[in-house]
CSV table of C-alpha atoms in Angstrom, one decimal:
chain,number,residue,atom,x,y,z
E,273,MET,CA,-1.4,9.7,181.9
E,274,GLN,CA,-3.3,6.7,183.5
E,275,LYS,CA,-4.9,3.5,182.1
E,276,SER,CA,-8.4,4.9,182.6
E,277,GLY,CA,-7.6,8.5,181.2
E,278,LEU,CA,-6.3,5.9,177.9
E,279,LYS,CA,-9.3,4.2,177.6
E,280,ALA,CA,-11.0,7.4,177.5
E,281,LEU,CA,-9.7,9.6,174.9
E,282,LEU,CA,-9.7,5.5,173.0
E,283,ALA,CA,-13.6,5.9,173.5
E,284,VAL,CA,-13.5,9.3,172.2
E,285,LEU,CA,-11.9,8.9,169.5
E,286,VAL,CA,-13.8,5.9,168.2
E,287,MET,CA,-16.7,7.8,168.6
E,288,ALA,CA,-16.0,10.6,165.9
E,289,ALA,CA,-14.7,7.6,163.9
E,290,VAL,CA,-18.0,6.2,163.7
E,291,GLY,CA,-19.5,9.4,163.0
E,292,LEU,CA,-17.4,9.8,160.6
E,293,LEU,CA,-17.4,6.9,158.9
E,294,LEU,CA,-20.9,7.1,158.8
E,295,ALA,CA,-21.3,10.6,157.6
E,296,SER,CA,-18.3,9.9,154.7
E,297,ALA,CA,-20.8,7.0,153.1
E,298,ALA,CA,-24.0,8.1,153.6
E,299,GLY,CA,-23.3,11.5,152.0
E,300,ARG,CA,-21.2,9.8,149.0
E,301,GLY,CA,-22.8,10.7,145.6
E,302,LEU,CA,-25.5,13.8,147.5
E,303,PRO,CA,-24.9,17.4,146.8
E,304,THR,CA,-22.1,19.9,148.5
E,305,SER,CA,-22.1,23.1,150.2
E,306,GLY,CA,-18.5,24.3,150.7
E,307,GLY,CA,-17.3,20.9,150.0
E,308,LEU,CA,-18.7,19.3,152.2
E,309,SER,CA,-22.1,17.3,151.7
E,310,LEU,CA,-24.9,17.8,154.7
E,311,PRO,CA,-24.4,14.3,156.4
E,312,LEU,CA,-20.9,16.1,156.9
E,313,TRP,CA,-21.9,19.3,157.9
E,314,SER,CA,-24.5,18.1,160.6
E,315,LEU,CA,-21.4,16.0,161.8
E,316,LEU,CA,-19.4,18.9,162.4
E,317,ILE,CA,-21.9,21.1,164.1
E,318,ALA,CA,-22.5,18.2,166.3
E,319,PHE,CA,-19.0,17.5,167.5
E,320,GLY,CA,-17.7,20.9,167.3
E,321,VAL,CA,-20.5,22.5,169.1
E,322,GLN,CA,-20.3,20.0,171.6
E,323,TRP,CA,-16.3,19.9,172.0
E,324,LEU,CA,-16.2,23.5,172.4
E,325,ALA,CA,-19.0,23.7,174.8
E,326,PHE,CA,-17.1,21.1,177.2
E,327,ILE,CA,-14.4,23.7,177.4
E,328,PRO,CA,-16.4,26.2,180.0
E,329,ALA,CA,-18.2,22.9,181.3
E,330,TYR,CA,-15.1,21.7,182.6
E,331,LEU,CA,-13.7,24.5,184.0
E,332,ASN,CA,-16.2,25.7,186.1
E,333,HIS,CA,-17.1,21.6,186.9
E,334,THR,CA,-21.1,22.3,185.9
E,335,GLU,CA,-23.5,20.2,183.7
E,336,ARG,CA,-25.6,22.9,183.6
E,337,PHE,CA,-26.1,23.2,180.5
E,338,TYR,CA,-25.5,20.0,178.9
E,339,ASP,CA,-28.6,19.1,177.9
E,340,LEU,CA,-29.4,22.7,176.8
E,341,THR,CA,-26.6,22.4,174.5
E,342,GLY,CA,-26.8,19.0,172.9
E,343,ALA,CA,-31.1,20.2,172.0
E,344,LEU,CA,-29.8,23.6,170.4
E,345,SER,CA,-27.3,21.7,168.0
E,346,ASN,CA,-30.1,19.3,167.3
E,347,ILE,CA,-32.0,22.5,166.3
E,348,ALA,CA,-28.7,24.0,164.9
E,349,ILE,CA,-28.2,20.8,162.4
E,350,VAL,CA,-32.4,20.7,161.2
E,351,LEU,CA,-31.9,24.4,160.4
E,352,VAL,CA,-28.6,24.3,158.5
E,353,CYS,CA,-29.4,21.2,156.5
E,354,PHE,CA,-34.1,22.4,155.6
E,355,SER,CA,-32.0,26.0,154.3
E,356,LEU,CA,-29.5,23.9,152.4
E,357,SER,CA,-31.5,21.4,151.0
E,358,VAL,CA,-34.6,21.3,148.7
E,359,GLU,CA,-38.2,22.9,150.5
E,360,THR,CA,-40.7,19.9,150.7
E,361,ASP,CA,-43.6,19.1,152.2
E,362,ARG,CA,-41.4,16.8,154.2
E,363,ASN,CA,-38.5,18.7,155.4
E,364,TYR,CA,-40.9,21.7,156.3
E,365,LEU,CA,-42.6,18.4,158.7
E,366,LEU,CA,-39.0,16.7,159.4
E,367,ALA,CA,-38.0,20.2,160.6
E,368,GLY,CA,-40.6,21.0,162.7
E,369,LEU,CA,-40.9,18.8,164.7
E,370,ILE,CA,-37.5,17.9,165.8
E,371,VAL,CA,-37.4,21.5,166.8
E,372,ILE,CA,-40.7,21.4,168.4
E,373,TRP,CA,-39.1,18.1,170.1
E,374,ALA,CA,-35.9,19.7,170.9
E,375,LEU,CA,-37.2,23.2,172.4
E,376,ARG,CA,-39.5,21.1,174.8
E,377,LEU,CA,-36.8,18.2,176.1
E,378,GLY,CA,-33.7,21.1,176.4
E,379,GLY,CA,-36.1,23.7,178.0
E,380,PHE,CA,-37.3,21.0,180.2
E,381,LEU,CA,-33.7,19.9,180.9
E,382,PHE,CA,-32.0,23.1,181.4
E,383,TRP,CA,-34.9,24.3,184.0
E,384,ARG,CA,-34.8,21.5,185.7
E,385,VAL,CA,-31.1,21.6,186.6
E,386,CYS,CA,-31.3,25.2,187.3
E,387,VAL,CA,-34.3,24.0,189.8
E,388,ASP,CA,-32.1,21.4,191.4
E,389,GLY,CA,-28.8,22.6,191.4
E,390,ARG,CA,-27.4,20.1,189.9
E,391,ASP,CA,-27.9,16.8,188.1
E,392,THR,CA,-26.3,13.6,189.9
E,393,ARG,CA,-25.5,11.8,187.1
E,394,PHE,CA,-22.6,14.0,186.7
E,395,ASP,CA,-21.3,14.5,190.2
E,396,LYS,CA,-18.6,12.1,190.0
E,397,ILE,CA,-17.9,12.5,186.2
E,398,LYS,CA,-17.5,16.3,185.6
E,399,ILE,CA,-14.4,16.4,187.9
E,400,ASN,CA,-12.9,14.0,185.5
E,401,PHE,CA,-11.4,15.9,182.2
E,402,TYR,CA,-11.4,12.2,180.3
E,403,ARG,CA,-14.5,10.9,181.7
E,404,PHE,CA,-16.3,14.0,181.2
E,405,LEU,CA,-15.0,14.1,177.6
E,406,VAL,CA,-16.8,10.8,177.2
E,407,THR,CA,-19.9,12.5,178.3
E,408,TRP,CA,-19.9,15.3,175.6
E,409,THR,CA,-18.3,13.0,173.2
E,410,LEU,CA,-21.0,10.9,173.1
E,411,GLN,CA,-24.2,13.3,173.3
E,412,ALA,CA,-21.9,14.9,170.1
E,413,LEU,CA,-22.6,11.4,168.3
E,414,TRP,CA,-26.3,11.4,169.8
E,415,VAL,CA,-27.4,14.9,168.5
E,416,PHE,CA,-25.9,13.6,164.8
E,417,LEU,CA,-27.0,10.2,164.4
E,418,ILE,CA,-30.8,10.5,166.3
E,419,SER,CA,-31.5,13.3,163.6
E,420,LEU,CA,-29.6,11.3,160.8
E,421,ALA,CA,-32.7,10.1,158.8
E,422,ALA,CA,-34.3,13.6,158.9
E,423,ILE,CA,-30.5,15.1,157.5
E,424,LEU,CA,-30.6,12.0,155.0
E,425,ALA,CA,-34.0,12.3,154.0
E,426,MET,CA,-33.4,16.5,153.7
E,427,ALA,CA,-29.8,16.3,151.5
E,428,SER,CA,-31.7,13.5,149.2
E,429,GLY,CA,-33.7,16.3,147.5
E,430,VAL,CA,-37.1,13.8,146.2
E,431,ASP,CA,-39.8,15.5,146.7
E,432,LYS,CA,-42.5,12.8,147.2
E,433,PRO,CA,-45.5,13.2,148.6
E,434,LEU,CA,-46.1,12.6,152.0
E,435,GLY,CA,-48.9,10.6,151.5
E,436,TRP,CA,-50.0,7.6,154.6
E,437,THR,CA,-46.6,7.0,155.8
E,438,ALA,CA,-46.3,11.0,157.1
E,439,GLY,CA,-49.5,10.2,158.7
E,440,ILE,CA,-48.3,7.3,160.4
E,441,GLY,CA,-44.9,8.7,161.3
E,442,PHE,CA,-46.7,12.2,162.7
E,443,LEU,CA,-49.5,10.0,165.0
E,444,CYS,CA,-46.5,8.1,166.4
E,445,TRP,CA,-44.2,11.5,166.9
E,446,LEU,CA,-47.4,12.5,168.7
E,447,LEU,CA,-47.8,10.0,170.7
E,448,GLY,CA,-44.2,9.5,171.8
E,449,MET,CA,-44.7,13.8,172.8
E,450,VAL,CA,-47.3,13.5,174.8
E,451,LEU,CA,-46.6,10.7,176.6
E,452,GLU,CA,-42.6,11.5,177.6
E,453,VAL,CA,-44.3,15.3,178.3
E,454,ALA,CA,-47.0,13.6,180.5
E,455,ALA,CA,-44.6,11.8,182.8
E,456,ASP,CA,-42.0,14.5,182.8
E,457,VAL,CA,-44.9,16.6,184.2
E,458,GLN,CA,-46.1,13.4,186.6
E,459,LYS,CA,-42.6,12.9,188.1
E,460,ARG,CA,-42.1,16.7,188.5
E,461,ARG,CA,-45.2,17.0,190.5
E,462,PHE,CA,-44.5,13.9,192.8
E,463,ARG,CA,-41.2,15.0,193.7
E,464,ALA,CA,-42.4,19.1,194.5
E,465,ASP,CA,-44.7,17.4,196.8
E,466,LEU,CA,-43.2,16.9,200.1
E,467,ARG,CA,-44.6,14.1,201.3
E,468,ASN,CA,-42.9,12.3,198.7
E,469,GLN,CA,-39.9,13.1,199.8
E,470,GLY,CA,-37.1,10.0,199.6
E,471,GLN,CA,-40.6,8.0,197.7
E,472,PHE,CA,-40.4,6.3,194.0
E,473,ILE,CA,-42.8,7.6,191.8
E,474,ARG,CA,-45.9,4.7,190.7
E,475,GLN,CA,-48.0,6.8,189.6
E,476,GLY,CA,-50.1,7.7,186.5
E,477,LEU,CA,-48.0,6.7,183.5
E,478,TRP,CA,-45.1,5.0,186.2
E,479,ALA,CA,-47.7,2.7,187.2
E,480,TRP,CA,-47.5,1.2,183.5
E,481,SER,CA,-43.8,1.5,183.2
E,482,ARG,CA,-41.1,2.2,185.4
E,483,HIS,CA,-39.5,4.2,182.0
E,484,PRO,CA,-42.7,5.7,180.3
E,485,ASN,CA,-40.9,9.3,179.2
E,486,TYR,CA,-37.9,7.2,177.8
E,487,PHE,CA,-40.2,4.9,175.9
E,488,GLY,CA,-41.9,8.2,174.5
E,489,GLU,CA,-38.2,9.2,173.3
E,490,ILE,CA,-38.2,6.1,171.2
E,491,LEU,CA,-41.7,6.7,169.6
E,492,VAL,CA,-41.0,10.2,168.4
E,493,TRP,CA,-37.9,9.3,167.1
E,494,ILE,CA,-39.5,6.4,165.4
E,495,GLY,CA,-42.1,8.5,164.1
E,496,VAL,CA,-39.2,10.9,162.2
E,497,CYS,CA,-37.9,7.6,160.8
E,498,ILE,CA,-41.0,6.9,159.5
E,499,ILE,CA,-41.7,10.0,158.1
E,500,ALA,CA,-38.2,10.2,156.6
E,501,PHE,CA,-38.6,6.8,155.3
E,502,PRO,CA,-39.6,7.3,151.7
E,503,ALA,CA,-37.2,9.8,150.4
E,504,LEU,CA,-34.4,7.1,151.2
E,505,SER,CA,-32.8,4.9,149.1
E,506,GLY,CA,-29.4,3.3,148.4
E,507,CYS,CA,-26.7,4.5,151.0
E,508,LEU,CA,-29.1,7.1,153.0
E,509,TYR,CA,-30.4,4.3,154.4
E,510,LEU,CA,-28.6,4.5,157.2
E,511,GLY,CA,-31.3,7.0,158.7
E,512,LEU,CA,-32.7,4.0,159.6
E,513,LEU,CA,-29.9,3.6,162.6
E,514,SER,CA,-31.9,6.6,164.3
E,515,PRO,CA,-34.0,5.1,166.0
E,516,LEU,CA,-32.0,2.1,166.9
E,517,PHE,CA,-29.2,4.3,168.1
E,518,VAL,CA,-32.0,5.4,170.4
E,519,ILE,CA,-32.8,2.7,171.5
E,520,LEU,CA,-30.1,1.1,172.1
E,521,VAL,CA,-28.4,4.2,174.0
E,522,LEU,CA,-31.6,4.3,176.3
E,523,THR,CA,-31.7,0.6,177.3
E,524,LYS,CA,-27.9,0.3,177.5
E,525,VAL,CA,-25.6,3.2,177.6
E,526,THR,CA,-26.6,5.8,179.8
E,527,GLY,CA,-30.7,6.0,180.3
E,528,ILE,CA,-32.1,2.8,181.8
E,529,PRO,CA,-29.2,1.6,183.5
E,530,LEU,CA,-27.9,4.1,185.4
E,531,LEU,CA,-31.4,5.1,186.5
E,532,GLU,CA,-32.2,0.8,187.3
E,533,ALA,CA,-29.1,1.4,189.3
E,534,SER,CA,-29.4,4.4,191.5
E,535,ALA,CA,-33.1,3.0,192.2
E,536,ASN,CA,-31.7,-0.1,193.5
E,537,ARG,CA,-29.2,1.8,195.7
E,538,ARG,CA,-31.7,4.4,197.4
E,539,TRP,CA,-34.5,1.1,197.3
E,540,GLY,CA,-33.0,-1.7,196.6
E,541,SER,CA,-34.1,-3.0,200.2
E,542,ASP,CA,-37.8,-1.6,200.4
E,543,PRO,CA,-40.3,-4.0,199.7
E,544,ASN,CA,-42.5,-2.2,197.9
E,545,TYR,CA,-40.3,-1.3,195.8
E,546,GLN,CA,-39.3,-5.3,194.9
E,547,GLN,CA,-43.4,-5.0,194.5
E,548,TYR,CA,-42.9,-2.6,191.7
E,549,LYS,CA,-40.5,-3.9,189.8
E,550,ALA,CA,-41.6,-7.1,189.6
E,551,GLN,CA,-45.3,-5.6,188.6
E,552,THR,CA,-44.2,-2.7,186.0
E,553,PRO,CA,-42.7,-3.5,183.0
E,554,LEU,CA,-39.1,-1.9,182.2
E,555,LEU,CA,-40.1,-0.1,179.6
E,556,ILE,CA,-43.1,-0.7,177.1
E,557,PRO,CA,-46.1,0.1,179.1
E,558,ARG,CA,-48.5,-2.4,180.0
E,559,ILE,CA,-52.0,-1.5,182.2
E,560,PRO,CA,-51.1,-2.3,185.6
E,561,ARG,CA,-52.8,-5.4,186.9
E,562,PRO,CA,-55.5,-4.9,190.1
């Protein structure tokens, strides 16, 4: 095995260990079902589904079902946690918001890869067993961690009135969804116009931010965390890692860094793109300057 393969396997083990440690710590003292707490059940579903899906994906060198698998895993985790927890208004709200998000994003990404025929992010990764396995494992950790606040709120059994925090959280979630959906629609329409072939988008929300869809995604999970917060206490505050993990991955790992590097390769020598970068925030939207 080459050194790169060993590093990849080490990364897989580290991610699995991080997930196990967090699930074990957060699940301490919580009720169990079948010998496992809800955080551990969630971790098992997240990693089990991704690793099983990785097998046919690698054998066929396809990324087509990658994002869809992640979204369906989120839905499965939320529904399992909801069915095994006390029914509360907060749990209904959390489950509903996450299912809506997952159906929308998973459906959109699956439709996009079917229309485009491929996801260029995976061109070199999907033919390498170890790198592709790392990608699926990262998605498993992503699926588990982004829902962690909701998982722990459901597992807590706390039945407090929703109150003003739920209202703020819902508005944050709603704003994030609107921004994410609008940005995705604007970009697809831009690319569908043959006059824009080979061009970069700088219209609509994309004139306010170079990555408005990611800003919307971050707001979605901040909103979920705000709704879950009143039901958390003690070790359950580990659920606050959810939006922090989303921010970390999107801004430092697989989101913005990859897209920025790709854009620099394509338009780095274009003065118009350099001007766009200089005038447009990387993430947090700002009204364009005249």
